[in-house]
Coordinates of C-alpha atoms in Angstrom, one line a residue:
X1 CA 0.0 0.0 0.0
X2 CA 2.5 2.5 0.9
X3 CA 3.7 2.4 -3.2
X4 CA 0.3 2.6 -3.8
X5 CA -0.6 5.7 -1.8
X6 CA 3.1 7.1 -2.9
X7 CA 2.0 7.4 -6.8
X8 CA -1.1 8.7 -6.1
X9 CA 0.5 11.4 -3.9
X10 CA 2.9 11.7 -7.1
X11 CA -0.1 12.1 -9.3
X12 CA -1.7 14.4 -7.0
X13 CA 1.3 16.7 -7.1
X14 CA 2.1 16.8 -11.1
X15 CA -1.6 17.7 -11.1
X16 CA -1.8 20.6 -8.4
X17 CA 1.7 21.7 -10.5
X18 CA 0.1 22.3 -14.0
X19 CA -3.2 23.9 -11.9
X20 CA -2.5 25.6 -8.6
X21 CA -5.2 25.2 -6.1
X22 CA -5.2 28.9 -5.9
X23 CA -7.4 28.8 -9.1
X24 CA -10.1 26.3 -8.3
X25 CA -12.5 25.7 -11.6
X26 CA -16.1 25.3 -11.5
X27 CA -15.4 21.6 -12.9
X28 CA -13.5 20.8 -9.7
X29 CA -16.2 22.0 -7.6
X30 CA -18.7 19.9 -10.3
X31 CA -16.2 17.1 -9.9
X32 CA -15.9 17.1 -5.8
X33 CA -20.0 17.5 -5.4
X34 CA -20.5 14.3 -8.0
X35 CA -18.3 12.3 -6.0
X36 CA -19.8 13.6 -2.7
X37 CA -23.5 12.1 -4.3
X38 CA -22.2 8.9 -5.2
X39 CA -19.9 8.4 -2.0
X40 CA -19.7 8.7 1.8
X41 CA -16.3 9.6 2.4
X42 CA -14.8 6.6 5.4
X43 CA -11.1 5.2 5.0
X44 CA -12.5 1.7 2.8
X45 CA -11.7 4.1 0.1
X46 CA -8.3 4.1 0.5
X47 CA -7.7 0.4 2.2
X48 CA -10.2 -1.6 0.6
X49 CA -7.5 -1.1 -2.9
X50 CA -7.1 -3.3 -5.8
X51 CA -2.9 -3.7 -6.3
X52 CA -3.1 -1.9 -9.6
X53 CA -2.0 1.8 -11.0
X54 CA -3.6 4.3 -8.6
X55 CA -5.8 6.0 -11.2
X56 CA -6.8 2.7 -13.1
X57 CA -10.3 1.0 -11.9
X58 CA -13.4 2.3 -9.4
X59 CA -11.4 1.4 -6.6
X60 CA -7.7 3.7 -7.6
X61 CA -10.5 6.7 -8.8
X62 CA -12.2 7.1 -5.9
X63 CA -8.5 7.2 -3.7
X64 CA -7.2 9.5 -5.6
X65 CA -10.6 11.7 -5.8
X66 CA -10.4 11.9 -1.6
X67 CA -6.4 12.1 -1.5
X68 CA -6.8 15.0 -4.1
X69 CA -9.9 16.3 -1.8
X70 CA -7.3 16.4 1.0
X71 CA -4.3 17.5 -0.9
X72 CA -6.6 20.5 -2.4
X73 CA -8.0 21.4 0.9
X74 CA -4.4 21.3 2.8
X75 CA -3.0 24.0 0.4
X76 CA -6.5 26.3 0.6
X77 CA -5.6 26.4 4.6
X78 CA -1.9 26.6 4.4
X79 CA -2.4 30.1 2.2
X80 CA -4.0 31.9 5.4
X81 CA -2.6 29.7 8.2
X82 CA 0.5 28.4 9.3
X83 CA 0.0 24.3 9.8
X84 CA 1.9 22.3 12.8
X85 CA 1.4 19.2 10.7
X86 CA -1.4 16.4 9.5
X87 CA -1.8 13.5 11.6
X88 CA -1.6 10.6 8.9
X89 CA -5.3 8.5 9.1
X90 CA -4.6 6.8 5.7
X91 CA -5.5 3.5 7.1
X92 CA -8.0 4.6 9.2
X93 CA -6.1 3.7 12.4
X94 CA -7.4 6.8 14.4
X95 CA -11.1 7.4 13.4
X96 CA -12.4 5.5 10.4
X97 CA -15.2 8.3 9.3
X98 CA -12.2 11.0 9.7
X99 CA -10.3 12.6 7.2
X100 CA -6.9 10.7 5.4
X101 CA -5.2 13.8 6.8
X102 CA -6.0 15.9 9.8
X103 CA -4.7 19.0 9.7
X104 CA -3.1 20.7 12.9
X105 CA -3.4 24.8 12.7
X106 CA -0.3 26.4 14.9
X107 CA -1.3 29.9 14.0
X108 CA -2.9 32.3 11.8
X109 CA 0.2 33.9 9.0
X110 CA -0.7 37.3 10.1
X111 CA 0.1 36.7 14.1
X112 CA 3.0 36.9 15.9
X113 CA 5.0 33.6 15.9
X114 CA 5.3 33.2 19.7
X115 CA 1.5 33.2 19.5
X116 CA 1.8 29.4 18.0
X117 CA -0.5 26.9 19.2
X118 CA 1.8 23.8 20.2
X119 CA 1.2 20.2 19.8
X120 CA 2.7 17.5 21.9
X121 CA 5.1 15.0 20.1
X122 CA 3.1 12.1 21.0
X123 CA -0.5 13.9 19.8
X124 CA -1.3 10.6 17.6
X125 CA -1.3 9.0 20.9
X126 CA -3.0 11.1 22.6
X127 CA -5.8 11.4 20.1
X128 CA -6.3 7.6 19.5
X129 CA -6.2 6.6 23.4
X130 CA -9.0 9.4 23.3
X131 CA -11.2 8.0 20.6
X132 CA -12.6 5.0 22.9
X133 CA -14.1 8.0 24.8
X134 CA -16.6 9.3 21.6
X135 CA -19.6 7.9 19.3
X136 CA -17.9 5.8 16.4
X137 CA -14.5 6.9 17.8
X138 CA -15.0 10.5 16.3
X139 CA -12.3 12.5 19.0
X140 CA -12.4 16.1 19.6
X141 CA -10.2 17.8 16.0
X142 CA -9.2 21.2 14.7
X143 CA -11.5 22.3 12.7
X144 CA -11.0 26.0 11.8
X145 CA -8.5 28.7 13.8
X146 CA -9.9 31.8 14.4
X147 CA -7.5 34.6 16.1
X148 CA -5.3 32.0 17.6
X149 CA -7.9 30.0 19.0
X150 CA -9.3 26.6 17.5
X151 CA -12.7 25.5 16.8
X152 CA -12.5 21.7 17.1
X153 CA -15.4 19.1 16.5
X154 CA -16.3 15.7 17.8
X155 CA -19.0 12.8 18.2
X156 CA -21.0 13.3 21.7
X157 CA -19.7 10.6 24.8
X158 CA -19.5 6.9 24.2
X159 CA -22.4 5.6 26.5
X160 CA -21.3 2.0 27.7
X161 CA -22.5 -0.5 25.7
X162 CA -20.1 1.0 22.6
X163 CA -17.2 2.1 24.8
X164 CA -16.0 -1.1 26.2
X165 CA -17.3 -3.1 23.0
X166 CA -14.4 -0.3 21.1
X167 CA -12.6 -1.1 23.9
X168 CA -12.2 -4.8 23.5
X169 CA -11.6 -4.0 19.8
X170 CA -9.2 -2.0 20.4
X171 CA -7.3 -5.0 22.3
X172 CA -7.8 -7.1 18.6
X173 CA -6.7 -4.3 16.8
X174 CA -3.5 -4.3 18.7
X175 CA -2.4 -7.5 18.4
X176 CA -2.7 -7.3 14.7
X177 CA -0.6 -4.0 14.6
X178 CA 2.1 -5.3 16.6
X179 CA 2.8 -7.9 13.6
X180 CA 2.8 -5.1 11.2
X181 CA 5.6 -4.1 8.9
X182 CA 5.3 -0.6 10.3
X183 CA 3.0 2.8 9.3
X184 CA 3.7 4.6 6.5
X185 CA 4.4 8.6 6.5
X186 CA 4.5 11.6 4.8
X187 CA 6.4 14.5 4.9
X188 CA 5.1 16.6 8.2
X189 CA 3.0 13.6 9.1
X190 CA 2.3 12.8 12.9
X191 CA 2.5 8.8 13.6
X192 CA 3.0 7.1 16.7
X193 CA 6.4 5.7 18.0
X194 CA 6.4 2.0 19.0
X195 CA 6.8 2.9 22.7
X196 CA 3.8 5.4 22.4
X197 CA 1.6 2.6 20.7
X198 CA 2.2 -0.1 23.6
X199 CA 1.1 2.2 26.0
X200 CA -1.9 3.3 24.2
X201 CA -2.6 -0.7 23.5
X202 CA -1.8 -1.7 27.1
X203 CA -4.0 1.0 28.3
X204 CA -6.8 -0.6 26.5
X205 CA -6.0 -4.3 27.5
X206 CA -6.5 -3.0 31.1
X207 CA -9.8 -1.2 30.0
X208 CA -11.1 -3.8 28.5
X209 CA -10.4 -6.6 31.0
X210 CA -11.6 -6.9 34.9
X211 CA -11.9 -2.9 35.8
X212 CA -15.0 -1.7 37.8
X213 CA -17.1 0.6 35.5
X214 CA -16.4 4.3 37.4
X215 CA -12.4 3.2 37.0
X216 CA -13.2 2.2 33.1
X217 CA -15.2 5.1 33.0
X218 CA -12.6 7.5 34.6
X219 CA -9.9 6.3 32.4
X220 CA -11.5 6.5 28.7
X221 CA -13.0 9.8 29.4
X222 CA -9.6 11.2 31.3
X223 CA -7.9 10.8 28.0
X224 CA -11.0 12.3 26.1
X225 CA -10.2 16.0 29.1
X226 CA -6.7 15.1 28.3
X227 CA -6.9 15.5 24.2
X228 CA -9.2 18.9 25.0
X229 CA -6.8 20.2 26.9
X230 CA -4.1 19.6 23.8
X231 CA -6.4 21.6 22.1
X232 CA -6.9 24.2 24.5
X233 CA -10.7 23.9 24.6
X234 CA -12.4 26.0 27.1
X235 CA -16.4 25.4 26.4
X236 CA -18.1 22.4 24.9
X237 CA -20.7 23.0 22.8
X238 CA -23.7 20.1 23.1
X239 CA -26.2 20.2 20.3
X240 CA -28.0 17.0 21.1
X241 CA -31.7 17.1 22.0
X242 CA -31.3 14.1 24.5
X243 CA -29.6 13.1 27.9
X244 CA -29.3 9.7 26.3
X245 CA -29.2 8.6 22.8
X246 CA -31.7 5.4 21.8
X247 CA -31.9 4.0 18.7
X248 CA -34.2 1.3 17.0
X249 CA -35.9 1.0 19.9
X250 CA -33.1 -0.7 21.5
X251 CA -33.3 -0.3 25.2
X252 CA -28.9 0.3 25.8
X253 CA -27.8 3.8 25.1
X254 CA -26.1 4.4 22.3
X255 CA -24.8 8.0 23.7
X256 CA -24.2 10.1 26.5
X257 CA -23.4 13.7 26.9
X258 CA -21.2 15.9 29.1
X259 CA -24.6 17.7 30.9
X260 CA -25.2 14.4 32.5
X261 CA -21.8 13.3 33.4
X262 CA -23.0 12.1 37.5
X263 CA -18.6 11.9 38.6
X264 CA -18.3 15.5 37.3
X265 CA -15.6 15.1 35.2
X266 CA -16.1 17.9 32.9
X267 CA -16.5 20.3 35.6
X268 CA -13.7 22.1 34.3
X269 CA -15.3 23.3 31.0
X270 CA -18.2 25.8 30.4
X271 CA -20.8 23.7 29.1
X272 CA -23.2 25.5 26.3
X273 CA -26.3 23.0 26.0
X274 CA -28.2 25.0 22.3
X275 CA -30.6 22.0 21.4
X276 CA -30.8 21.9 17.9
X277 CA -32.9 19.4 15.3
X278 CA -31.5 16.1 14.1
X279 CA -31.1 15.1 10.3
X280 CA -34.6 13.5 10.7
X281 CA -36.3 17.0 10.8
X282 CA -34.8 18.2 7.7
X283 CA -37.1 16.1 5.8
X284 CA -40.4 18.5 7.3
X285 CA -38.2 21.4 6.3
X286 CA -37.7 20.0 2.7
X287 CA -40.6 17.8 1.9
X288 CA -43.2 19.4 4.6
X289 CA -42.6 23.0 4.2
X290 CA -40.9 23.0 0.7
X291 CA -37.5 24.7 1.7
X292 CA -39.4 27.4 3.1
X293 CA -36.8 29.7 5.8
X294 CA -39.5 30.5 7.6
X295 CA -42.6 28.8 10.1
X296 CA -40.8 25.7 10.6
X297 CA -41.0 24.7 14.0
X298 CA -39.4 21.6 15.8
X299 CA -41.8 19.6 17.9
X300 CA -39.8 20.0 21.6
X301 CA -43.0 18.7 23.0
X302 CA -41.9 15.0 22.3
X303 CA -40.6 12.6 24.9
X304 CA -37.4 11.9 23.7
X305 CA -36.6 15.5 23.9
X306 CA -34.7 16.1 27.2
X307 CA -32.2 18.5 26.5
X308 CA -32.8 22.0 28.0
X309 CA -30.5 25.4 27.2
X310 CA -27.6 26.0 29.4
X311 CA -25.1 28.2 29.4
X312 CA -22.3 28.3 32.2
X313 CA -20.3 31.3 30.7
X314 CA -21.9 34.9 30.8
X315 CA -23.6 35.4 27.6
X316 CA -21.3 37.4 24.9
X317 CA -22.1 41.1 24.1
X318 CA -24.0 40.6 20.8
X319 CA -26.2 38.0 22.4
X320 CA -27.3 39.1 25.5
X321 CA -30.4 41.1 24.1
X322 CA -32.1 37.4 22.7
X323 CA -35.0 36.3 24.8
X324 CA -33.4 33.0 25.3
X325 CA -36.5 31.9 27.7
X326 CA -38.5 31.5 24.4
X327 CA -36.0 29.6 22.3
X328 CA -38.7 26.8 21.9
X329 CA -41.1 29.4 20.6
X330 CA -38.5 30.2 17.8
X331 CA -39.0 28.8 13.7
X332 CA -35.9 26.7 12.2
X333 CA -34.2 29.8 11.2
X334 CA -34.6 32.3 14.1
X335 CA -33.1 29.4 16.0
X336 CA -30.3 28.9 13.8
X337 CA -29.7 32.0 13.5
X338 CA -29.4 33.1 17.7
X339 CA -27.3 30.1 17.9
X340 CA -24.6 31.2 15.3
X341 CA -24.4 34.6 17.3
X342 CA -23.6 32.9 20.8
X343 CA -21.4 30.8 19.1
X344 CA -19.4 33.3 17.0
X345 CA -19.7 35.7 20.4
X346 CA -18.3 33.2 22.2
X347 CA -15.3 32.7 19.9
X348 CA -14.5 36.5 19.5
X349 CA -14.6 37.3 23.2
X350 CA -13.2 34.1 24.6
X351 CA -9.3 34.6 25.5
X352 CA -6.3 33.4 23.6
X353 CA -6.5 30.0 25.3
X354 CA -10.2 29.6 25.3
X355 CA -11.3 27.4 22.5
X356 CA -14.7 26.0 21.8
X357 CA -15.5 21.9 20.9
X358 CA -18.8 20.9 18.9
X359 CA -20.9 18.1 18.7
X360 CA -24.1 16.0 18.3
X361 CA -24.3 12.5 18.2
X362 CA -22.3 11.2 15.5
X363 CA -20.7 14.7 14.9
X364 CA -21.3 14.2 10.9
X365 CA -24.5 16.1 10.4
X366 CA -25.0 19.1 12.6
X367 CA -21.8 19.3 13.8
X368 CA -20.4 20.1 10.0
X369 CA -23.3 22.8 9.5
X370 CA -22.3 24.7 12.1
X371 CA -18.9 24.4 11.5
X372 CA -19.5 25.5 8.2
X373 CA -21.5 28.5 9.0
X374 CA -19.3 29.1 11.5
X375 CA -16.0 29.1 8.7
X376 CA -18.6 30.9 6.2
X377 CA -19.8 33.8 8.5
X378 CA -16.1 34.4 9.8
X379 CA -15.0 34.5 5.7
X380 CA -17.5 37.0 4.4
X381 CA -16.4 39.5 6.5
X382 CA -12.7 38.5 5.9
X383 CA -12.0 37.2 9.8
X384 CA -10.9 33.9 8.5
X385 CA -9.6 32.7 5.2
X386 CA -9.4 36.2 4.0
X387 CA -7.1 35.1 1.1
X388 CA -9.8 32.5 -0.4
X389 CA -12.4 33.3 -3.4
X390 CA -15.8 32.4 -3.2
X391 CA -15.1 28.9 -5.0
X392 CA -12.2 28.6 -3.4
X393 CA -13.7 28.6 0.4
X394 CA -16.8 26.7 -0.9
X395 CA -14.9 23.8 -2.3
X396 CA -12.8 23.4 1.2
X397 CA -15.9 24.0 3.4
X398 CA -17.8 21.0 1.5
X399 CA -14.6 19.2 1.0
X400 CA -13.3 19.0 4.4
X401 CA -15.9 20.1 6.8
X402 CA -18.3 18.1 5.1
X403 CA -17.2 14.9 2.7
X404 CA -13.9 14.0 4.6
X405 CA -15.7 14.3 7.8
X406 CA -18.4 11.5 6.8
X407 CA -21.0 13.3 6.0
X408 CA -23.4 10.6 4.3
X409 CA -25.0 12.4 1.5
X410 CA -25.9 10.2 -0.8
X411 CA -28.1 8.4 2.2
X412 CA -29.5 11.8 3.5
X413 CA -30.6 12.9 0.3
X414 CA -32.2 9.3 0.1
X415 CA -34.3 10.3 2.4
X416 CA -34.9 13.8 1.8
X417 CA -32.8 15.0 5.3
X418 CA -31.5 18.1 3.2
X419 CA -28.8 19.1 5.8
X420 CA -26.9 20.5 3.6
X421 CA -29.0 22.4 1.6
X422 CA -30.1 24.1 4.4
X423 CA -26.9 25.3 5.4
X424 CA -26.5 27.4 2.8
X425 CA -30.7 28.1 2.5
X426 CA -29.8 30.0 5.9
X427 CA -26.8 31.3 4.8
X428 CA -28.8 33.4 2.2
X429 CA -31.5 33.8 4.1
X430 CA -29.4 35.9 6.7
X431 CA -26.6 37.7 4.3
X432 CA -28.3 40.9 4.9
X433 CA -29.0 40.5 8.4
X434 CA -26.6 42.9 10.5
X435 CA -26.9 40.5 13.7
X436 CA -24.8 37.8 12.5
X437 CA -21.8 40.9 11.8
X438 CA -19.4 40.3 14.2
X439 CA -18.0 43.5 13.0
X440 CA -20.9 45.6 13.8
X441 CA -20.6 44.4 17.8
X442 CA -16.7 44.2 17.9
X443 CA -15.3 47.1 16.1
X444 CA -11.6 46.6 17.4
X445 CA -11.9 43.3 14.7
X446 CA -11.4 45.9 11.7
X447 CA -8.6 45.8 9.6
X448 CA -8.0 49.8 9.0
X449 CA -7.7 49.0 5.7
X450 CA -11.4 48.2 5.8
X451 CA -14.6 49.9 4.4
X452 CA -17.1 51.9 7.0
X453 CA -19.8 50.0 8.5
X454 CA -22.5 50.2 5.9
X455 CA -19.9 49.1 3.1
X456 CA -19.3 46.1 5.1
X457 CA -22.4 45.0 5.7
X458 CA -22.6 45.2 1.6
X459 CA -19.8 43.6 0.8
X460 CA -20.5 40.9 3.3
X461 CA -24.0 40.1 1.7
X462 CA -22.4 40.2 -1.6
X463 CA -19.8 37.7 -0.6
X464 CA -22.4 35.6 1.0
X465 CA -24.9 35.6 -2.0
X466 CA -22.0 35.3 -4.4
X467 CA -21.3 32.0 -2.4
X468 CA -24.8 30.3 -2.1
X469 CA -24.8 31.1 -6.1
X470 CA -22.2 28.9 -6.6
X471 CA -23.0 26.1 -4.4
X472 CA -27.1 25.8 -5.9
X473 CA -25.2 26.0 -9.4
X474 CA -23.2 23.8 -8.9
X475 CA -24.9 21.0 -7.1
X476 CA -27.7 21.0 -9.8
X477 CA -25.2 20.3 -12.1
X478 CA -23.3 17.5 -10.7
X479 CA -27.3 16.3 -9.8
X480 CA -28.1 16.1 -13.4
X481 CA -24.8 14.9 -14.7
X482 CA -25.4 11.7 -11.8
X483 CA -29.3 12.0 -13.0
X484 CA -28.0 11.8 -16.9
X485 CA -25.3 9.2 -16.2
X486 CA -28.0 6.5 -14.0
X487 CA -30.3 6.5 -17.1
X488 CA -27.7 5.6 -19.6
X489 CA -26.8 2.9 -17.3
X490 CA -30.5 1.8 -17.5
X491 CA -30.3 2.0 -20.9
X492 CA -27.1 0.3 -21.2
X493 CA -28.4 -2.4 -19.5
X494 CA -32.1 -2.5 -20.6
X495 CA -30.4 -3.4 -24.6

């Protein structure tokens, strides 16, 4: 494999050479949005290989369509931030639904350099011993980097049933990798020594064998507090609408949460309960109400619904005048749309060392919109990414917050759970709104290069229009290309 993965990373180069990444084409953004219909994005794509020429057969194709993903997305970030490295998850190893390549920010390019965020040398350690802790193993990761401080994401807390069934995995998995050949790297790639890998794999021997549950418990979930304190995370961010998650009417959790955590454990971070709709309700918002933004109301009155707002940090200056007693009371967008100014006036006022972790269940459908919004709202007003085009930051938000993150499009759009849609619905929906401006509330963010208020606010609707523009274009375009290509397949094979 590690031949394999070498000539696709050649291919991928000679490629990027002849077309920098700086000039992404409509027909890349066609290309990436095709692929993101036919495929979820997990590490099979890469492992599950036929031994042939990387960009022969389905199998080489789709490798070198997520390698290139990654590649594409790794030099978008690198031309506003400065990147500690990319922990190599090639073979899945860390997180299975993760990216090939997660990508470490140190610092924005127009910051001081003492002002680096630092790594540890054994983070790959660190962040797989932490994976036993989450839903599906999806750890606390960088996100986006905003002033210095990152923006991470995650599943929500591995209730019990899953955490010591990953955790007697975990043990197989070990044995196997000890008889291994060895990992393969790339060039500022983080992979784990052999000393760090026996103690990650003895740790989970002794988890998964003869430990009282609070001691199992207190172990998986003090690596889980150790990785967020790698990352410097101050406030959790809980988007789930229960304590517990049930599924299929099975009567074993599948998930827990950090507002219900009875030892305390996360007493140490501000906790920032915003419930917010599942995939499941994106259906009434497409099929119900006909992608209407507004009198869409979530039904809090059923049983399953649990979660109640909380905040344990102050509320942030361009928040504080929101009537957050009647959130309940609030349609689909008015809710989105309160949320995404706590959240971005919790980033902006936080300190230097006060970062802020997302999540819902499995951390790949909420989790990306709001990251998204979050790396889209920051954007338009040139607060992150300012180098990036339009195309440019819509092709590495769907690229990296979405399709490398495990978003399952092709099965939401299945079933008419129109996440994604949505996202940039809202983002449309609220371009002119002067709320969402983190500008307008924190002045001292201004560049004094920059326009006067009211030119901002213009150019920040323009940018955000321009944006949605290109993603509905383009997404009905790569639909009727996949639309075209599936009936000349029927027709192929009805002859």
């Amino acid at each position: 494999n590690q031949s394999y993965y070498s000539q696709i990373m050649v291919d991928i180069g000679r490629r990027s050479r002849s077309q920098p990444v700086d000039d992404v084409t409509e027909s890349e953004l066609h290309r990436l949005l095709g692929f993101m219909l036919e495929k979820a994005y997990t590490s099979r794509l890469l492992t599950d290989l036929p031994n042939s020429s990387p960009l022969s057969g389905s199998g080489g194709s789709e490798a070198a369509a997520a390698l290139l993903a990654s590649s594409n997305c790794r030099e978008l970030i690198e031309l506003d931030y400065k990147l500690h490295g990319c922990l190599d998850n090639t073979d899945g190893q860390l997180c299975d639904t993760y990216p090939p390549y997660l990508f470490l920010p140190s610092s924005c390019l127009r910051r001081r350099p003492e002002q680096e965020l630092a790594y540890p040398d054994d983070f790959y350690a660190v962040c797989k011993s932490a994976s036993k802790a989450r839903v599906r193993g999806r750890f606390p990761a960088p996100a986006l980097m905003f002033e210095g401080k990152l923006v991470c994401r995650s599943s929500a807390l591995s209730a019990w049933p899953e955490a010591y069934s990953r955790s007697a995995i975990g043990v197989v998995s070990s044995w196997f990798s000890s008889m291994s050949v060895g990992r393969k790297s790339t060039p500022n790639s983080m992979a784990p020594t052999s000393g760090e890998s026996e103690a990650a794999d003895s740790e989970s021997v002794a988890s998964a064998t003869g430990i009282s549950s609070n001691s199992f418990f207190d172990r998986t979930r003090g690596k889980d507090m150790a990785l967020l304190d790698c990352l410097r995370v101050r406030q959790i961010v809980d988007l789930t609408v229960e304590a517990k998650f049930y599924k299929y009417r099975v009567p074993l959790p599948l998930s827990s949460t950090e507002k219900i955590d009875k030892r305390g454990r996360y007493k140490d971070y501000k906790l920032c309960v915003i419930p917010y709709p599942g995939c499941e309700f994106f259906r009434v918002w497409s099929i119900g109400h006909g992608l209407s933004m507004s009198g869409v109301h979530f039904a809090w009155h059923n049983p399953s619904v649990t979660a109640q707002l909380r905040f344990d940090d102050q509320l942030p200056l361009c928040a504080v005048d929101i009537d957050w007693q009647r959130y309940r009371d609030w349609d689909l967008t008015r809710l989105t749309a309160n949320y995404m100014r706590l959240l971005l006036g919790y980033l902006v006022e936080f300190p230097d060392d006060g970062g802020i972790m997302l999540h819902c269940v499995s951390g790949w459908d909420r989790t990306p919109m709001f990251i998204s919004l979050l790396r889209c709202l920051l954007w338009s007003e040139g607060l992150c990414h300012a180098s990036l085009s339009a195309m440019q930051l819509l092709y590495l938000t769907l690229a990296y917050d979405w399709f490398l993150f495990g978003h399952r499009l092709p099965d939401r759009m299945q079933k008419d759970e129109c996440v994604l849609h949505y996202c940039f619905h809202f983002l449309h929906s609220v371009s002119r709104d002067p709320h969402l401006s983190m500008l307008r509330w924190y002045p001292h963010l201004q560049k004094p290069q920059q326009q006067q208020q009211p030119q901002q606010l213009a150019d920040r609707t323009v940018r955000l229009r321009q944006l949605c523009d290109i993603f509905f274009s383009a997404y009905s375009n790569a639909e009727n290309r996949r639309a075209a290509a599936l009936a000349a397949a029927n027709s192929a094979n009805a002859d």
